[in-house]
Coordinates of C-alpha atoms and ligand atoms in Angstrom, one line a residue:
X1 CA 92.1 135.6 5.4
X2 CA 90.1 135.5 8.6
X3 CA 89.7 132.8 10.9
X4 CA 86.8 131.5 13.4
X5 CA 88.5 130.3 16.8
X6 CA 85.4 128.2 18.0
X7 CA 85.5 126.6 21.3
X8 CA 82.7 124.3 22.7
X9 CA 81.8 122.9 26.0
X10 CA 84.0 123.2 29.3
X11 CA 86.9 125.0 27.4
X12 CA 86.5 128.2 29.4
X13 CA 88.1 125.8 32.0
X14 CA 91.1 125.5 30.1
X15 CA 94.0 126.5 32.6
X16 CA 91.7 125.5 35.8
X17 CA 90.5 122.1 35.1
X18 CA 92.6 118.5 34.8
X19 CA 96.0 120.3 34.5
X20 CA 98.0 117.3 33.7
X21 CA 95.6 116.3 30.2
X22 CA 95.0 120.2 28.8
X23 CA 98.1 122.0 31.2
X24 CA 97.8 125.6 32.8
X25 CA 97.3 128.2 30.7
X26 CA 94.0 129.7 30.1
X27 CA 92.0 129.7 27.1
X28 CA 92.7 133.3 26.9
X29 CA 96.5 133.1 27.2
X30 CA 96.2 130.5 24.2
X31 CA 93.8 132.6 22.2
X32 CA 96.4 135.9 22.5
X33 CA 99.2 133.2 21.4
X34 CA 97.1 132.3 18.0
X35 CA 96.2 135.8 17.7
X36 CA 99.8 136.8 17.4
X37 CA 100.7 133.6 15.0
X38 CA 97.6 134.6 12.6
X39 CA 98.8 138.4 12.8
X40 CA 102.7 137.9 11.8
X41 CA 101.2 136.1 8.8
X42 CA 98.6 138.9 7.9
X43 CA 94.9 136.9 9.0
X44 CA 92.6 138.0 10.9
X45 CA 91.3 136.1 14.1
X46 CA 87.4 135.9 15.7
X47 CA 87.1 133.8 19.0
X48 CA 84.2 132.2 20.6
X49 CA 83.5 130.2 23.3
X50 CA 80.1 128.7 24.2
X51 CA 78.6 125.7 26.4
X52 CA 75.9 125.6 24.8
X53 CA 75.5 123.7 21.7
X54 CA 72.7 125.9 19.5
X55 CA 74.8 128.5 19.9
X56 CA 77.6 127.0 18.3
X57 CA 75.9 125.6 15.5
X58 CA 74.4 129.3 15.3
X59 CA 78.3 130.6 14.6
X60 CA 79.0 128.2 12.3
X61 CA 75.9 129.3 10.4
X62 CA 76.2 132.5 10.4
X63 CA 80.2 133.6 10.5
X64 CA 82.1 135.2 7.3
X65 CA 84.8 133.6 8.5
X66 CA 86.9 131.9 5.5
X67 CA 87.7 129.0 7.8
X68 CA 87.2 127.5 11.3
X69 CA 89.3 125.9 13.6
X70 CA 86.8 123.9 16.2
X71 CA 87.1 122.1 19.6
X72 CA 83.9 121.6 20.1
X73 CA 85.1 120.0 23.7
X74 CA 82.9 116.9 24.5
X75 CA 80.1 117.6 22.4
X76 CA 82.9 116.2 19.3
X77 CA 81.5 112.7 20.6
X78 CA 77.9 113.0 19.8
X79 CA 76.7 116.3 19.0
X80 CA 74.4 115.7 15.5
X81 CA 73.6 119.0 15.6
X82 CA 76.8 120.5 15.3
X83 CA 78.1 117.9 12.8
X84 CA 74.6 118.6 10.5
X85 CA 75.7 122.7 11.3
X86 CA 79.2 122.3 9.6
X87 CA 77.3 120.1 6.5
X88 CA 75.1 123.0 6.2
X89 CA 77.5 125.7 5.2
X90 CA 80.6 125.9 2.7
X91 CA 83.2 127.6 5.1
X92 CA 86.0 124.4 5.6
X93 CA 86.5 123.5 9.1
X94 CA 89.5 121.9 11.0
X95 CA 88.8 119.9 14.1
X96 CA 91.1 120.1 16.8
X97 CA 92.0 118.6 20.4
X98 CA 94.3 119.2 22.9
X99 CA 94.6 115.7 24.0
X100 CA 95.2 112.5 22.5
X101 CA 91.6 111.5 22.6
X102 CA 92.6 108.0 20.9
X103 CA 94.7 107.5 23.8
X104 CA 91.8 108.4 26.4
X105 CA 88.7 106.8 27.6
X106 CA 86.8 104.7 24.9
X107 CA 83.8 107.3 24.6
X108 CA 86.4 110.2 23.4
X109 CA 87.4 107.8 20.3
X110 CA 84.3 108.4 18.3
X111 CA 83.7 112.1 16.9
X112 CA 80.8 112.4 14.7
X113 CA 82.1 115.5 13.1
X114 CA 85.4 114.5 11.8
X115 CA 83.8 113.3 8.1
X116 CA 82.3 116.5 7.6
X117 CA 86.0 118.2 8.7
X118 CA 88.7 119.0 6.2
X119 CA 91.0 117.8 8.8
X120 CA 91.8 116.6 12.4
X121 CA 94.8 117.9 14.6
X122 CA 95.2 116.4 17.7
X123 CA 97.4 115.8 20.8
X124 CA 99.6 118.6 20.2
X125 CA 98.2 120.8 23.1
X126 CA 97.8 124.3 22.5
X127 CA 99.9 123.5 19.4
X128 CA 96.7 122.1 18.1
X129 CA 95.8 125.2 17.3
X130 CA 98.4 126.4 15.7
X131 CA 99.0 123.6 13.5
X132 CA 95.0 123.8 12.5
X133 CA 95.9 128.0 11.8
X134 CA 99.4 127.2 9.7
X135 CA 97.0 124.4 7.5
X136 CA 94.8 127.3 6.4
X137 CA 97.8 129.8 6.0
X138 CA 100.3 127.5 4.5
Ligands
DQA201 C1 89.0 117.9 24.1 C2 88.8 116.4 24.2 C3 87.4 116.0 24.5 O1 87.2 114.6 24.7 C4 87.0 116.7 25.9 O2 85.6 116.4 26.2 C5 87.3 118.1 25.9 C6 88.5 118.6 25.3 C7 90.5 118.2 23.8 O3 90.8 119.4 23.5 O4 91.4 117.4 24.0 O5 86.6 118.9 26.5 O6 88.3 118.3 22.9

């Protein structure tokens, strides 16, 4: 089993930027975290991070991943092209968020990839990940 750790835009910030809504540890210090979760149960981990949308569309396309775990950072809340990306291929993704987005500003309520997800975890912090890993490993 391998897994695709896709992160969109502004979560290279993670650790540096609003502190108190996605707390202080870096992206990297969670991505070693679900790298040793997926190893003690025997999967394999890619990650990528990219701001810009077309290349994370372009991932989606093109990974041999058997699933992905996305936060796909603001671009959740009106990015067509990612949402038509994940259509496009078979591999099942699992959006996730850090935050609470329901309990946030009005605009972060809408994603208009979560019907073309298998799932949504969210509001778990870095958990969020974890949880979205243990649902393909279960
Ligand atoms: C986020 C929530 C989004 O609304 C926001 O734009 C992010 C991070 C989260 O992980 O909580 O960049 O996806």
């Amino acid at each position: 089993m391998k897994l695709l750790i896709l992160n969109g835009v502004n979560l290279n910030r993670t650790g540096m930027r609003e502190k108190s809504v996605y707390g202080t540890e870096t992206l990297e210090d969670i991505n070693r975290e679900i790298a040793a979760f997926c190893a003690a149960r025997g999967a394999e981990c890619e990650f990528f991070q990219s701001n810009l949308e077309g290349d994370l569309c372009t991932k989606i396309q093109e990974t041999d991943a058997d699933g992905i775990i996305l936060n796909a950072g603001a671009f959740t809340h009106y990015s067509y092209a990612i949402r038509d990306a994940i259509a496009s291929v078979d591999t099942p993704v699992v959006e996730v968020h850090m935050s609470n987005v329901h309990a946030r500003e009005e605009f972060r309520h809408q994603s208009v990839i979560s019907e073309v997800c298998k799932g949504t975890i969210l509001g778990f912090g870095k958990k969020s990940y974890i949880l979205a890993a243990e649902s393909f490993l279960l």
